[in-house]
Amino acid sequence: MAALPSIGTAFFLLLVPQVSSSGTFELKLQEFENGGGLLAAGSRCVPECRTFFRVCLKHFQMVVSPEPCTYGSVLTSLLGSNSFRVLASQEPLRLNFTFKWPGTFSLIIEAWNSPSKQPTPNVTSPEMLISRFAIQGRQPVGMAWSRDVLRGEHTQLHYSYRVVCSHHYYGEGCSDYCRPRNDTFGHYTCGQEGQRLCMAGWENEYCTQPICQAGCSTQHGYCDRPGECKCHFGWQGSLCDDCMHYPGCLHGTCQQPFQCTCKEGWGGLFCNQDLNYCTHNKPCKNNATCTNTGQGSYTCTCQPGYTGIDCQLAIHKCDSSPCSNGGTCTELGDTYHCSCLPGFVGQNCEDSTLTCAEFPCFNGGSCFERSQGVPYSCSCPLGFTGLNCEQKVDRCTSNPCANGGQCFDLGLSRMCRCQLGFAGQRCEINVNDCARNPCANGATCTDHVNNYTCVCTAGFSGRDCSQRLGDECDSRPCHNGGTCHAGIYDRSFVCQCPFNFMGALCEIPVFPSPSQKRQQPPNPFPWVAVSLAFGLMAFVMLLCVLGIALRHIQRPRGQQHRDTETMNNLTESQRDNLIAASQLKMTNKKADLEVDCIMEKTNYKDRNCALDWNLAAALKADLSQEFKCHKNHKCRKEETLPLRSACEKLECRISTISSPHELMFQSVYQSAEGSRQDIITEV
């Protein structure tokens, strides 16, 4: 009973299609002895036993049955007659299997005689059997051969066998598969025991994970090939460990992407406002003291002997004209000396030794004696000054205009004409050229004398930083319809791939698995469109029914009654004599009116008379007028148009089914020439 599961397994393996073998059972037949040339039945081969073999390999059985050969069978060619040796160069017999080798087997080796009249071996004649050998055994997988000898009543067989794994199969049962590959699904070779050995630069179980550049951030970087280091969005640098600043951040740092933490001395949203201008720029000259007064502004406290916004101008003692009364000033280091005119003494020649008797006043000045202090004083005319009216009033003498300004004496006042870039009453104010914000796109403006410079943010250039530099997306790096998004302030980009591609450049196609394809829902049936179509058709049909009902209600009841009576008053023969209007033949062959009539002869008085041409023309005119009234809906009740009978020469009679009390036309016939013809019938 224990053998039944093995038999079931063997039958299952036979039903499984064998695509490729995992191993091979190899058998070498080395020597066969049949000295008597006898068959298994005891008879002798005639003329001799032309011997071939049949080998049957099957699962292990305690009692080996002839059939079936669950692991396979093979026939040899004619190897010799009676007793013979098989050449060593003869290829071994091979029986391939596609399952894990169990380590045990059953083997049947049969020797058969092939009569000379049979060109090929045949095992269908049992009387041709020479001998049959059956063995059970264990055989591990390996390259070593196992030798054995089988002995029968009058035969003997020397043979050897082994079990080896097929190419790419390893292990004790040839069940470990390993095939070297270097593609999207793996990058590895195989070891002696079938283990996968990753190539340089690859790792994980199937060697599909590339090893990134040494030091590449594991949190913010990745790679598609060994040795790469690509950054996730918001990170930059060769190792992807540098976060991107907030766009426009000038003097700031970040710990996470798009932060702008200002460095010391800087402020503002973009860290572009200098809070410590004195320390960063040192604008004050000649050992002056600098004081920060706000964001990017300062003042300089000058040392004695210097002046100017930045204390860049040295003060000369003689510039202030300290010598009076025409004295000449001479610079002496940090001091000065006044050389006085005759009659004046003092450090600044301010004391006079003259009296009015000596007419000391010049330029028409009047002299007055004084009892104390200066012995006299001069009253100077307009335009002159000084103790003796010796100095002409010139308000530009002291050079009051700073920074190269030009002074103009206007008599009672003076005016300074400033050079470009300066302003103020004395041209002492340096015009701030950055006040009008000339720098665009978040650039920082630095003011100079009559000029400015812009420090551009990344991605912009030009004097005013108004020119945007080209980005990485200009070269269209994204493949297969991917959308490129360039970095705003660096030379990076990111590809947004369509649904069926992936990778940094959208170069890797994505193939859905069969299970994913089965999960895709079918296209839904357009129930909404079908419902709307049926609803619209029902609404149109309802409108048609309402129109027919309203038309029937609006018809005069008297007219309906008269039509009914008229039809009822007709005799049966008269009703049969009527012809439907649809059966009338209407023709138009260059004639105003032509009606083909049906001539009938009955026992009743002829009621239909021929219409002459004059009457037809008149009817046409009247009816055309009536047709116009019908189209305009302004006519009164339709007037009947009686037909006079012209019975002297009856030529035709027109019969229609209609009311005998009214005459109306039914159709307008359009001819090939474009003319309209009215067909008039009696109603």
PDB file of C-alpha atoms in Angstrom, residues 520-638:
ATOM      1  CA  GLN A 520      -8.948  45.992 -14.570  1.00  0.00           C
ATOM      2  CA  PRO A 521     -12.731  46.582 -14.694  1.00  0.00           C
ATOM      3  CA  PRO A 522     -14.496  46.329 -18.073  1.00  0.00           C
ATOM      4  CA  ASN A 523     -15.835  49.394 -19.781  1.00  0.00           C
ATOM      5  CA  PRO A 524     -19.251  50.266 -18.231  1.00  0.00           C
ATOM      6  CA  PHE A 525     -22.380  50.168 -20.402  1.00  0.00           C
ATOM      7  CA  PRO A 526     -23.571  53.730 -21.252  1.00  0.00           C
ATOM      8  CA  TRP A 527     -26.897  53.431 -19.368  1.00  0.00           C
ATOM      9  CA  VAL A 528     -27.233  57.197 -18.991  1.00  0.00           C
ATOM     10  CA  ALA A 529     -27.009  57.855 -22.750  1.00  0.00           C
ATOM     11  CA  VAL A 530     -29.491  55.041 -23.555  1.00  0.00           C
ATOM     12  CA  SER A 531     -31.941  56.320 -20.911  1.00  0.00           C
ATOM     13  CA  LEU A 532     -31.780  59.866 -22.306  1.00  0.00           C
ATOM     14  CA  ALA A 533     -32.381  58.600 -25.851  1.00  0.00           C
ATOM     15  CA  PHE A 534     -35.461  56.572 -24.838  1.00  0.00           C
ATOM     16  CA  GLY A 535     -36.790  59.483 -22.778  1.00  0.00           C
ATOM     17  CA  LEU A 536     -36.430  61.867 -25.735  1.00  0.00           C
ATOM     18  CA  MET A 537     -38.219  59.427 -28.077  1.00  0.00           C
ATOM     19  CA  ALA A 538     -41.099  59.029 -25.599  1.00  0.00           C
ATOM     20  CA  PHE A 539     -41.414  62.818 -25.269  1.00  0.00           C
ATOM     21  CA  VAL A 540     -41.588  63.291 -29.077  1.00  0.00           C
ATOM     22  CA  MET A 541     -44.236  60.560 -29.425  1.00  0.00           C
ATOM     23  CA  LEU A 542     -46.307  62.219 -26.665  1.00  0.00           C
ATOM     24  CA  LEU A 543     -46.162  65.547 -28.480  1.00  0.00           C
ATOM     25  CA  CYS A 544     -47.345  63.882 -31.723  1.00  0.00           C
ATOM     26  CA  VAL A 545     -50.341  62.244 -29.972  1.00  0.00           C
ATOM     27  CA  LEU A 546     -51.340  65.562 -28.351  1.00  0.00           C
ATOM     28  CA  GLY A 547     -51.109  67.349 -31.708  1.00  0.00           C
ATOM     29  CA  ILE A 548     -53.376  64.817 -33.435  1.00  0.00           C
ATOM     30  CA  ALA A 549     -55.902  64.985 -30.590  1.00  0.00           C
ATOM     31  CA  LEU A 550     -56.029  68.817 -30.624  1.00  0.00           C
ATOM     32  CA  ARG A 551     -56.491  68.864 -34.388  1.00  0.00           C
ATOM     33  CA  HIS A 552     -59.363  66.406 -34.155  1.00  0.00           C
ATOM     34  CA  ILE A 553     -61.065  68.424 -31.371  1.00  0.00           C
ATOM     35  CA  GLN A 554     -60.803  71.726 -33.283  1.00  0.00           C
ATOM     36  CA  ARG A 555     -62.555  70.365 -36.430  1.00  0.00           C
ATOM     37  CA  PRO A 556     -66.198  71.673 -36.737  1.00  0.00           C
ATOM     38  CA  ARG A 557     -68.721  69.111 -35.612  1.00  0.00           C
ATOM     39  CA  GLY A 558     -71.174  70.071 -38.338  1.00  0.00           C
ATOM     40  CA  GLN A 559     -68.667  69.429 -41.028  1.00  0.00           C
ATOM     41  CA  GLN A 560     -67.890  66.022 -39.566  1.00  0.00           C
ATOM     42  CA  HIS A 561     -71.601  65.223 -39.481  1.00  0.00           C
ATOM     43  CA  ARG A 562     -72.154  66.315 -43.066  1.00  0.00           C
ATOM     44  CA  ASP A 563     -69.182  64.309 -44.287  1.00  0.00           C
ATOM     45  CA  THR A 564     -70.544  61.252 -42.585  1.00  0.00           C
ATOM     46  CA  GLU A 565     -74.019  61.749 -44.027  1.00  0.00           C
ATOM     47  CA  THR A 566     -72.653  62.278 -47.506  1.00  0.00           C
ATOM     48  CA  MET A 567     -70.683  59.090 -47.397  1.00  0.00           C
ATOM     49  CA  ASN A 568     -73.624  57.204 -45.979  1.00  0.00           C
ATOM     50  CA  ASN A 569     -75.997  58.519 -48.694  1.00  0.00           C
ATOM     51  CA  LEU A 570     -73.902  57.052 -51.446  1.00  0.00           C
ATOM     52  CA  THR A 571     -75.145  53.815 -52.851  1.00  0.00           C
ATOM     53  CA  GLU A 572     -72.942  50.813 -52.808  1.00  0.00           C
ATOM     54  CA  SER A 573     -72.289  51.062 -56.524  1.00  0.00           C
ATOM     55  CA  GLN A 574     -71.360  54.704 -56.183  1.00  0.00           C
ATOM     56  CA  ARG A 575     -68.899  53.943 -53.416  1.00  0.00           C
ATOM     57  CA  ASP A 576     -67.287  51.311 -55.578  1.00  0.00           C
ATOM     58  CA  ASN A 577     -67.001  53.881 -58.330  1.00  0.00           C
ATOM     59  CA  LEU A 578     -64.799  56.146 -56.207  1.00  0.00           C
ATOM     60  CA  ILE A 579     -61.029  56.177 -56.692  1.00  0.00           C
ATOM     61  CA  ALA A 580     -58.521  57.030 -53.978  1.00  0.00           C
ATOM     62  CA  ALA A 581     -56.643  60.280 -54.376  1.00  0.00           C
ATOM     63  CA  SER A 582     -53.369  58.439 -54.178  1.00  0.00           C
ATOM     64  CA  GLN A 583     -54.247  56.581 -57.392  1.00  0.00           C
ATOM     65  CA  LEU A 584     -54.613  59.719 -59.501  1.00  0.00           C
ATOM     66  CA  LYS A 585     -51.951  60.106 -62.152  1.00  0.00           C
ATOM     67  CA  MET A 586     -50.422  63.608 -62.137  1.00  0.00           C
ATOM     68  CA  THR A 587     -48.409  64.677 -65.110  1.00  0.00           C
ATOM     69  CA  ASN A 588     -46.904  67.901 -66.302  1.00  0.00           C
ATOM     70  CA  LYS A 589     -45.729  68.046 -69.846  1.00  0.00           C
ATOM     71  CA  LYS A 590     -45.506  71.752 -70.666  1.00  0.00           C
ATOM     72  CA  ALA A 591     -49.186  72.271 -69.891  1.00  0.00           C
ATOM     73  CA  ASP A 592     -50.899  74.401 -67.283  1.00  0.00           C
ATOM     74  CA  LEU A 593     -53.206  71.646 -66.147  1.00  0.00           C
ATOM     75  CA  GLU A 594     -53.696  68.086 -67.343  1.00  0.00           C
ATOM     76  CA  VAL A 595     -55.698  65.436 -65.584  1.00  0.00           C
ATOM     77  CA  ASP A 596     -56.029  61.881 -66.718  1.00  0.00           C
ATOM     78  CA  CYS A 597     -59.560  60.909 -66.029  1.00  0.00           C
ATOM     79  CA  ILE A 598     -61.159  57.580 -65.721  1.00  0.00           C
ATOM     80  CA  MET A 599     -64.199  57.264 -67.961  1.00  0.00           C
ATOM     81  CA  GLU A 600     -67.002  55.321 -66.489  1.00  0.00           C
ATOM     82  CA  LYS A 601     -70.438  54.478 -67.713  1.00  0.00           C
ATOM     83  CA  THR A 602     -72.998  53.746 -65.071  1.00  0.00           C
ATOM     84  CA  ASN A 603     -76.846  53.688 -64.907  1.00  0.00           C
ATOM     85  CA  TYR A 604     -76.773  56.837 -62.804  1.00  0.00           C
ATOM     86  CA  LYS A 605     -76.679  60.349 -64.102  1.00  0.00           C
ATOM     87  CA  ASP A 606     -73.222  61.587 -64.939  1.00  0.00           C
ATOM     88  CA  ARG A 607     -72.095  63.871 -62.138  1.00  0.00           C
ATOM     89  CA  ASN A 608     -68.548  64.484 -63.241  1.00  0.00           C
ATOM     90  CA  CYS A 609     -68.184  66.691 -66.250  1.00  0.00           C
ATOM     91  CA  ALA A 610     -65.213  67.731 -68.259  1.00  0.00           C
ATOM     92  CA  LEU A 611     -63.450  70.921 -67.249  1.00  0.00           C
ATOM     93  CA  ASP A 612     -62.644  73.226 -70.076  1.00  0.00           C
ATOM     94  CA  TRP A 613     -59.394  75.107 -70.123  1.00  0.00           C
ATOM     95  CA  ASN A 614     -60.953  78.419 -69.121  1.00  0.00           C
ATOM     96  CA  LEU A 615     -62.575  76.888 -66.073  1.00  0.00           C
ATOM     97  CA  ALA A 616     -59.313  75.162 -65.110  1.00  0.00           C
ATOM     98  CA  ALA A 617     -57.402  78.410 -65.285  1.00  0.00           C
ATOM     99  CA  ALA A 618     -60.005  80.140 -63.172  1.00  0.00           C
ATOM    100  CA  LEU A 619     -59.929  77.357 -60.621  1.00  0.00           C
ATOM    101  CA  LYS A 620     -56.175  77.507 -60.504  1.00  0.00           C
ATOM    102  CA  ALA A 621     -56.177  81.220 -59.815  1.00  0.00           C
ATOM    103  CA  ASP A 622     -58.829  80.969 -57.121  1.00  0.00           C
ATOM    104  CA  LEU A 623     -57.232  78.008 -55.468  1.00  0.00           C
ATOM    105  CA  SER A 624     -53.790  79.606 -55.519  1.00  0.00           C
ATOM    106  CA  GLN A 625     -55.299  82.555 -53.709  1.00  0.00           C
ATOM    107  CA  GLU A 626     -56.939  80.182 -51.246  1.00  0.00           C
ATOM    108  CA  PHE A 627     -53.605  78.381 -50.712  1.00  0.00           C
ATOM    109  CA  LYS A 628     -52.032  81.659 -49.772  1.00  0.00           C
ATOM    110  CA  CYS A 629     -54.782  82.241 -47.268  1.00  0.00           C
ATOM    111  CA  HIS A 630     -54.230  78.808 -45.763  1.00  0.00           C
ATOM    112  CA  LYS A 631     -50.518  79.536 -45.350  1.00  0.00           C
ATOM    113  CA  ASN A 632     -51.230  82.871 -43.636  1.00  0.00           C
ATOM    114  CA  HIS A 633     -53.976  81.384 -41.418  1.00  0.00           C
ATOM    115  CA  LYS A 634     -56.141  84.482 -41.969  1.00  0.00           C
ATOM    116  CA  CYS A 635     -58.909  83.079 -44.180  1.00  0.00           C
ATOM    117  CA  ARG A 636     -62.480  82.744 -43.253  1.00  0.00           C
ATOM    118  CA  LYS A 637     -64.279  79.450 -43.477  1.00  0.00           C
ATOM    119  CA  GLU A 638     -63.357  77.813 -46.664  1.00  0.00           C
TER     120      GLU A 638
END
